[in-house]
Amino acid sequence: MVIGKYKDDIFLEIIRIIQSKNVFQKKMIKNELASRDSVFWARTNSFSVGFETLMEEYNISAEKIADCYIKLCKDMVLEQIKFKKTGKYSSNSFAEVADRVYHSKHEMEAMVYGLAMSQFLWKNHYGLFDYFIETIGELQESEEITNYLEVGPGHGLHLVESLKTFEAAHFDVVDISSISLDLSKKVVKHFVGSNVDVSFHHQDIRDYKGICSYDLVVINEVLEHLEDPLEMMKCVVDLIGNNGVVFLTTCANAPSIDHIYLYDSVESIQDQINESGLEIITERLLPVGHVVPRSLWKGKSVEVNYGALCRKKISE
Ligand SMILES: C[S@@+](CC[C@H](N)C(=O)[O-])C[C@H]1O[C@@H](n2cnc3c(N)ncnc32)[C@H](O)[C@@H]1O
């Protein structure tokens, strides 16, 4: 595949391997990439530049990343089949998922490397990434972001965008998985360099005691991984200053091997945000699959990827 001027980058090399190993993915990726714009290709090229040096330093092959992505897709399909039958996610205990996924090098690597690729390859993951980049760009123009907290960075690609955007800020980063934190550290080093003010904390966010006046807290794709996301959101409300904002993404009706909390609709996400003491400033709703009218999403349990920028409610 030759796309634009970026014919030799590692992102395209990984795609070529995925397509050679999996016929379904070959078609899916071809269709997905056909409509992407020049901003997308500039972003994947920038990803390739950092990721290739990281892969070289740690001796990670393009084939390994391709296998991680294929495993992520297969796991997802199996979970979707189970979900269709039962209407439930297959795990409901945090301890079980922590044992099976967060503390397993094999599972965790497959997830974070797979998600690094799906960030660009899946329309909705990329849509939320785009919304994130757009939102932090606007925040950089309008707000003073001095203290930044990110929960569950996973592959670290959002963190990289934030480090590039809020150059003078202090960054705290919390993740329960050492594998995820290690990858985030490597990604920061290779994508942004060492001259950054970042503290990494290997901790459960529920036990994290931060400075209590963060200007921006980022929680992407973490809420659905918790038994009680409302409890966590309330902790986050206590961690932001009066003018602080929270950027979060999550999903409704989206089974995965490590999803625990089932939001059955966009409304249930919005209600929980509201109940936590936050109010929504902007949001992005991305339904998966065939077009179903918005009024029918809840009744038809449509899978939706969701993102929102929120602030503390002034008073009840
Ligand atoms: C699916 S990944 C999300 C990665 C990235 N933020 C993204 O948007 O793709 C979920 C991350 O949340 C972390 N995580 C899950 N539960 C957590 C908790 N209680 N405290 C801190 N991190 C947690 C996991 O280790 C993992 O890195």
Short mmCIF file of C-alpha atoms and ligand atoms in Angstrom, two decimals:
data_model
loop_
_atom_site.label_atom_id
_atom_site.label_comp_id
_atom_site.label_asym_id
_atom_site.label_seq_id
_atom_site.Cartn_x
_atom_site.Cartn_y
_atom_site.Cartn_z
CA MET A 1 0.00 0.00 0.00
CA VAL A 2 1.34 3.41 -0.89
CA ILE A 3 -0.44 6.35 0.63
CA GLY A 4 0.56 9.92 -0.14
CA LYS A 5 4.16 10.73 0.60
CA TYR A 6 4.42 8.43 3.64
CA LYS A 7 5.17 5.19 1.82
CA ASP A 8 7.89 3.83 4.03
CA ASP A 9 6.79 4.44 7.58
CA ILE A 10 6.43 1.84 10.33
CA PHE A 11 2.67 2.40 10.69
CA LEU A 12 2.18 1.32 7.09
CA GLU A 13 4.62 -1.56 7.53
CA ILE A 14 2.58 -2.85 10.52
CA ILE A 15 -0.61 -2.48 8.47
CA ARG A 16 0.93 -4.48 5.61
CA ILE A 17 1.74 -7.31 8.05
CA ILE A 18 -1.76 -7.24 9.61
CA GLN A 19 -3.31 -7.41 6.15
CA SER A 20 -1.07 -10.25 5.07
CA LYS A 21 -2.05 -12.29 8.15
CA ASN A 22 -5.76 -11.62 8.26
CA VAL A 23 -8.07 -11.42 5.26
CA PHE A 24 -10.93 -9.79 7.17
CA GLN A 25 -8.61 -7.06 8.47
CA LYS A 26 -7.23 -6.54 4.97
CA LYS A 27 -10.65 -5.47 3.73
CA MET A 28 -11.64 -3.62 6.87
CA ILE A 29 -8.45 -1.52 6.99
CA LYS A 30 -8.59 -0.76 3.27
CA ASN A 31 -12.14 0.59 3.64
CA GLU A 32 -11.29 2.51 6.81
CA LEU A 33 -8.25 4.24 5.39
CA ALA A 34 -9.85 5.17 2.07
CA SER A 35 -11.58 8.22 3.55
CA ARG A 36 -8.85 9.56 5.88
CA ASP A 37 -7.60 13.12 5.38
CA SER A 38 -4.15 14.70 5.26
CA VAL A 39 -4.26 15.55 9.00
CA PHE A 40 -4.70 11.84 9.72
CA TRP A 41 -1.70 10.91 7.57
CA ALA A 42 0.45 13.62 9.14
CA ARG A 43 -0.49 12.25 12.61
CA THR A 44 0.29 8.64 11.72
CA ASN A 45 3.58 9.74 10.21
CA SER A 46 4.50 11.57 13.39
CA PHE A 47 3.48 8.41 15.33
CA SER A 48 5.73 6.32 13.07
CA VAL A 49 8.76 8.53 13.66
CA GLY A 50 8.58 8.10 17.46
CA PHE A 51 7.35 4.51 17.46
CA GLU A 52 10.01 3.21 15.11
CA THR A 53 12.88 4.43 17.33
CA LEU A 54 11.11 2.93 20.37
CA MET A 55 10.70 -0.41 18.60
CA GLU A 56 14.36 -0.36 17.59
CA GLU A 57 15.63 0.43 21.10
CA TYR A 58 13.54 -2.31 22.73
CA ASN A 59 13.87 -4.79 19.88
CA ILE A 60 10.13 -4.98 19.21
CA SER A 61 9.26 -6.24 15.76
CA ALA A 62 6.53 -4.87 13.50
CA GLU A 63 5.17 -8.42 13.43
CA LYS A 64 4.70 -8.37 17.20
CA ILE A 65 2.69 -5.13 17.04
CA ALA A 66 0.62 -6.59 14.19
CA ASP A 67 -0.08 -9.72 16.29
CA CYS A 68 -1.11 -7.57 19.28
CA TYR A 69 -3.58 -5.68 17.10
CA ILE A 70 -5.02 -8.89 15.61
CA LYS A 71 -5.40 -10.35 19.14
CA LEU A 72 -7.18 -7.18 20.32
CA CYS A 73 -9.64 -7.45 17.41
CA LYS A 74 -10.26 -11.19 17.96
CA ASP A 75 -10.78 -10.74 21.72
CA MET A 76 -13.22 -7.94 20.98
CA VAL A 77 -15.27 -10.04 18.54
CA LEU A 78 -15.48 -12.94 21.04
CA GLU A 79 -16.64 -10.55 23.77
CA GLN A 80 -19.24 -9.06 21.38
CA ILE A 81 -20.65 -12.53 20.69
CA LYS A 82 -20.94 -13.24 24.44
CA PHE A 83 -22.50 -9.82 25.04
CA LYS A 84 -25.14 -10.36 22.36
CA LYS A 85 -26.16 -13.60 24.10
CA THR A 86 -26.14 -12.41 27.71
CA GLY A 87 -26.54 -8.61 27.61
CA LYS A 88 -23.70 -8.47 30.16
CA TYR A 89 -19.93 -7.92 30.11
CA SER A 90 -18.06 -11.16 30.86
CA SER A 91 -16.22 -9.72 33.89
CA ASN A 92 -17.75 -7.90 36.80
CA SER A 93 -14.89 -7.91 39.27
CA PHE A 94 -11.93 -5.55 39.21
CA ALA A 95 -9.74 -8.11 41.04
CA GLU A 96 -10.41 -10.71 38.34
CA VAL A 97 -9.50 -8.34 35.49
CA ALA A 98 -6.45 -7.03 37.35
CA ASP A 99 -5.22 -10.59 37.79
CA ARG A 100 -6.01 -11.70 34.23
CA VAL A 101 -5.04 -8.53 32.33
CA TYR A 102 -3.30 -5.72 34.26
CA HIS A 103 -0.71 -8.00 35.84
CA SER A 104 -0.19 -10.21 32.78
CA LYS A 105 2.64 -9.02 30.52
CA HIS A 106 1.24 -10.94 27.55
CA GLU A 107 -2.33 -9.60 27.88
CA MET A 108 -1.33 -6.07 28.82
CA GLU A 109 1.21 -5.69 26.03
CA ALA A 110 -1.29 -7.00 23.51
CA MET A 111 -3.78 -4.48 24.78
CA VAL A 112 -1.60 -1.38 24.85
CA TYR A 113 0.20 -2.06 21.55
CA GLY A 114 -3.10 -3.12 19.97
CA LEU A 115 -4.80 0.04 21.22
CA ALA A 116 -1.94 2.18 19.89
CA MET A 117 -2.89 0.88 16.42
CA SER A 118 -6.67 1.00 16.94
CA GLN A 119 -6.23 4.63 17.97
CA PHE A 120 -5.69 5.29 14.26
CA LEU A 121 -7.39 2.33 12.57
CA TRP A 122 -10.81 2.26 14.23
CA LYS A 123 -12.97 5.14 13.07
CA ASN A 124 -14.38 5.82 16.54
CA HIS A 125 -11.11 5.53 18.43
CA TYR A 126 -9.59 7.97 15.97
CA GLY A 127 -12.70 10.18 16.24
CA LEU A 128 -12.21 10.48 20.00
CA PHE A 129 -8.46 11.03 19.57
CA ASP A 130 -9.27 13.84 17.15
CA TYR A 131 -11.77 15.33 19.65
CA PHE A 132 -9.09 15.15 22.37
CA ILE A 133 -6.45 16.92 20.28
CA GLU A 134 -8.97 19.56 19.24
CA THR A 135 -10.10 20.10 22.86
CA ILE A 136 -6.63 20.43 24.41
CA GLY A 137 -5.71 22.86 21.59
CA GLU A 138 -8.68 25.03 22.58
CA LEU A 139 -7.83 24.74 26.29
CA GLN A 140 -4.27 25.81 25.57
CA GLU A 141 -5.64 29.00 23.99
CA SER A 142 -8.22 29.79 26.67
CA GLU A 143 -7.05 28.37 30.02
CA GLU A 144 -3.87 28.26 32.04
CA ILE A 145 -2.99 24.58 32.41
CA THR A 146 -0.24 24.43 35.05
CA ASN A 147 -1.04 21.11 36.72
CA TYR A 148 -2.18 18.14 34.63
CA LEU A 149 -3.24 14.69 35.81
CA GLU A 150 -3.77 11.69 33.53
CA VAL A 151 -5.30 8.45 34.75
CA GLY A 152 -4.62 5.18 32.90
CA PRO A 153 -2.45 6.44 30.01
CA GLY A 154 -2.15 2.94 28.47
CA HIS A 155 -0.04 3.49 25.35
CA GLY A 156 0.68 7.10 26.34
CA LEU A 157 -0.35 8.71 23.03
CA HIS A 158 -2.78 11.18 24.67
CA LEU A 159 -0.10 12.09 27.18
CA VAL A 160 2.30 12.83 24.33
CA GLU A 161 -0.20 15.20 22.72
CA SER A 162 -0.70 16.96 26.07
CA LEU A 163 3.04 17.26 26.70
CA LYS A 164 3.46 18.89 23.30
CA THR A 165 0.51 21.22 23.94
CA PHE A 166 1.06 22.32 27.58
CA GLU A 167 4.84 22.71 27.46
CA ALA A 168 5.17 24.51 30.81
CA ALA A 169 2.84 22.33 32.89
CA HIS A 170 3.66 19.75 35.57
CA PHE A 171 2.27 16.31 34.72
CA ASP A 172 1.21 13.56 37.13
CA VAL A 173 0.39 10.20 35.56
CA VAL A 174 -1.31 7.37 37.48
CA ASP A 175 -1.80 3.79 36.31
CA ILE A 176 -2.46 0.55 38.16
CA SER A 177 -0.46 -1.46 35.62
CA SER A 178 3.35 -1.23 35.69
CA ILE A 179 3.39 -2.56 32.12
CA SER A 180 1.22 0.31 30.95
CA LEU A 181 3.28 2.86 32.88
CA ASP A 182 6.55 1.49 31.47
CA LEU A 183 5.24 1.79 27.94
CA SER A 184 4.01 5.34 28.61
CA LYS A 185 7.48 6.27 29.91
CA LYS A 186 9.12 4.82 26.79
CA VAL A 187 6.63 6.56 24.51
CA VAL A 188 7.21 9.92 26.23
CA LYS A 189 11.00 9.49 25.91
CA HIS A 190 10.83 8.62 22.22
CA PHE A 191 8.04 10.99 21.17
CA VAL A 192 8.82 14.08 23.26
CA GLY A 193 12.27 13.59 24.84
CA SER A 194 13.51 13.70 28.44
CA ASN A 195 13.16 17.41 29.08
CA VAL A 196 9.63 17.15 30.48
CA ASP A 197 8.16 17.60 33.97
CA VAL A 198 6.35 14.28 34.46
CA SER A 199 5.91 12.15 37.59
CA PHE A 200 4.67 8.59 37.04
CA HIS A 201 2.73 6.92 39.88
CA HIS A 202 2.17 3.17 39.89
CA GLN A 203 -1.06 3.24 41.84
CA ASP A 204 -4.76 2.62 41.84
CA ILE A 205 -6.40 5.99 41.16
CA ARG A 206 -8.75 5.38 44.07
CA ASP A 207 -5.76 5.53 46.43
CA TYR A 208 -4.04 8.46 44.75
CA LYS A 209 -3.67 11.61 46.80
CA GLY A 210 -2.76 14.40 44.41
CA ILE A 211 -2.39 18.12 44.81
CA CYS A 212 -6.18 18.74 44.78
CA SER A 213 -6.03 21.63 42.34
CA TYR A 214 -5.39 20.15 38.92
CA ASP A 215 -6.33 22.40 36.02
CA LEU A 216 -6.98 19.42 33.73
CA VAL A 217 -7.62 15.75 34.51
CA VAL A 218 -7.68 13.29 31.60
CA ILE A 219 -9.41 9.91 32.03
CA ASN A 220 -9.61 8.20 28.67
CA GLU A 221 -11.13 4.71 28.43
CA VAL A 222 -10.83 3.99 32.16
CA LEU A 223 -14.33 4.41 33.68
CA GLU A 224 -15.67 1.23 32.11
CA HIS A 225 -12.73 -0.64 33.68
CA LEU A 226 -13.91 0.08 37.22
CA GLU A 227 -16.53 -1.54 39.44
CA ASP A 228 -17.70 1.84 40.65
CA PRO A 229 -16.83 4.64 38.22
CA LEU A 230 -19.01 7.10 40.10
CA GLU A 231 -16.80 6.71 43.19
CA MET A 232 -13.75 7.44 41.00
CA MET A 233 -15.37 10.45 39.35
CA LYS A 234 -16.20 11.88 42.76
CA CYS A 235 -12.50 11.47 43.74
CA VAL A 236 -11.56 13.32 40.55
CA VAL A 237 -13.95 16.17 41.35
CA ASP A 238 -12.03 16.58 44.63
CA LEU A 239 -8.74 16.67 42.69
CA ILE A 240 -9.62 19.58 40.40
CA GLY A 241 -9.49 23.23 41.35
CA ASN A 242 -12.62 25.38 41.10
CA ASN A 243 -11.77 26.28 37.51
CA GLY A 244 -10.39 22.85 36.67
CA VAL A 245 -11.76 20.71 33.85
CA VAL A 246 -11.99 16.97 33.21
CA PHE A 247 -11.67 15.35 29.79
CA LEU A 248 -13.02 11.82 29.72
CA THR A 249 -13.87 9.14 27.23
CA THR A 250 -15.79 5.93 27.77
CA CYS A 251 -18.32 3.72 25.97
CA ALA A 252 -21.79 2.24 26.17
CA ASN A 253 -22.59 -1.37 25.22
CA ALA A 254 -18.96 -2.01 24.26
CA PRO A 255 -17.73 -5.39 25.53
CA SER A 256 -14.01 -6.04 25.94
CA ILE A 257 -11.96 -8.52 28.00
CA ASP A 258 -11.26 -5.84 30.60
CA HIS A 259 -14.54 -3.89 30.68
CA ILE A 260 -16.47 -4.28 33.92
CA TYR A 261 -18.98 -1.45 34.23
CA LEU A 262 -21.74 -1.55 31.65
CA TYR A 263 -23.18 1.81 30.64
CA ASP A 264 -26.33 0.76 28.80
CA SER A 265 -26.79 4.11 27.07
CA VAL A 266 -25.28 7.55 26.55
CA GLU A 267 -27.88 8.81 29.05
CA SER A 268 -26.44 6.57 31.79
CA ILE A 269 -22.99 8.09 31.20
CA GLN A 270 -24.37 11.62 31.23
CA ASP A 271 -26.38 10.92 34.41
CA GLN A 272 -23.28 9.64 36.18
CA ILE A 273 -21.21 12.65 35.15
CA ASN A 274 -23.97 14.85 36.52
CA GLU A 275 -24.24 12.86 39.76
CA SER A 276 -20.48 13.07 40.36
CA GLY A 277 -20.66 16.86 40.64
CA LEU A 278 -19.47 17.62 37.10
CA GLU A 279 -21.31 19.30 34.26
CA ILE A 280 -20.72 18.72 30.57
CA ILE A 281 -19.24 21.59 28.55
CA THR A 282 -18.86 19.78 25.22
CA GLU A 283 -19.33 16.15 24.21
CA ARG A 284 -18.84 13.84 21.24
CA LEU A 285 -21.08 10.83 20.59
CA LEU A 286 -19.86 8.24 18.11
CA PRO A 287 -22.21 5.30 17.45
CA VAL A 288 -20.67 2.10 16.10
CA GLY A 289 -21.86 0.35 12.96
CA HIS A 290 -25.02 0.93 10.99
CA VAL A 291 -26.86 4.19 11.30
CA VAL A 292 -29.66 4.00 13.86
CA PRO A 293 -31.70 7.15 14.61
CA ARG A 294 -30.52 8.82 17.85
CA SER A 295 -33.94 8.33 19.49
CA LEU A 296 -33.58 4.53 19.15
CA TRP A 297 -30.02 4.14 20.50
CA LYS A 298 -31.06 3.34 24.06
CA GLY A 299 -33.78 0.83 23.16
CA LYS A 300 -31.56 -0.94 20.63
CA SER A 301 -28.50 -0.99 22.96
CA VAL A 302 -26.38 0.69 20.30
CA GLU A 303 -22.64 0.59 20.98
CA VAL A 304 -21.39 4.16 21.39
CA ASN A 305 -18.00 5.70 21.99
CA TYR A 306 -18.37 8.80 24.12
CA GLY A 307 -16.14 11.75 25.04
CA ALA A 308 -16.81 14.86 27.11
CA LEU A 309 -15.11 17.92 28.51
CA CYS A 310 -16.57 18.71 31.94
CA ARG A 311 -16.19 21.24 34.73
CA LYS A 312 -17.13 21.32 38.38
CA LYS A 313 -20.74 22.34 38.97
CA ILE A 314 -20.68 25.74 40.59
CA SER A 315 -23.49 25.04 43.06
CA GLU A 316 -26.44 22.68 43.29
C1 LIG B 1 -7.94 0.67 28.02
S1 LIG B 1 -6.61 1.38 28.80
C2 LIG B 1 -6.79 3.08 28.31
C3 LIG B 1 -5.53 3.59 27.70
C4 LIG B 1 -5.61 5.00 27.10
N1 LIG B 1 -5.97 5.99 28.09
C5 LIG B 1 -6.57 5.04 25.94
O1 LIG B 1 -7.41 5.95 25.89
O2 LIG B 1 -6.45 4.20 25.05
C6 LIG B 1 -7.11 1.48 30.48
C7 LIG B 1 -5.96 1.90 31.37
O3 LIG B 1 -6.49 2.18 32.67
C8 LIG B 1 -5.63 1.60 33.63
N2 LIG B 1 -6.44 1.41 34.83
C9 LIG B 1 -7.52 0.60 34.98
N3 LIG B 1 -8.00 0.70 36.21
C10 LIG B 1 -7.24 1.61 36.87
C11 LIG B 1 -7.26 2.14 38.18
N4 LIG B 1 -8.14 1.75 39.08
N5 LIG B 1 -6.33 3.08 38.52
C12 LIG B 1 -5.41 3.47 37.61
N6 LIG B 1 -5.35 2.99 36.36
C13 LIG B 1 -6.25 2.08 36.00
C14 LIG B 1 -5.13 0.32 32.95
O4 LIG B 1 -3.97 -0.19 33.51
C15 LIG B 1 -4.91 0.82 31.53
O5 LIG B 1 -3.63 1.38 31.35
#
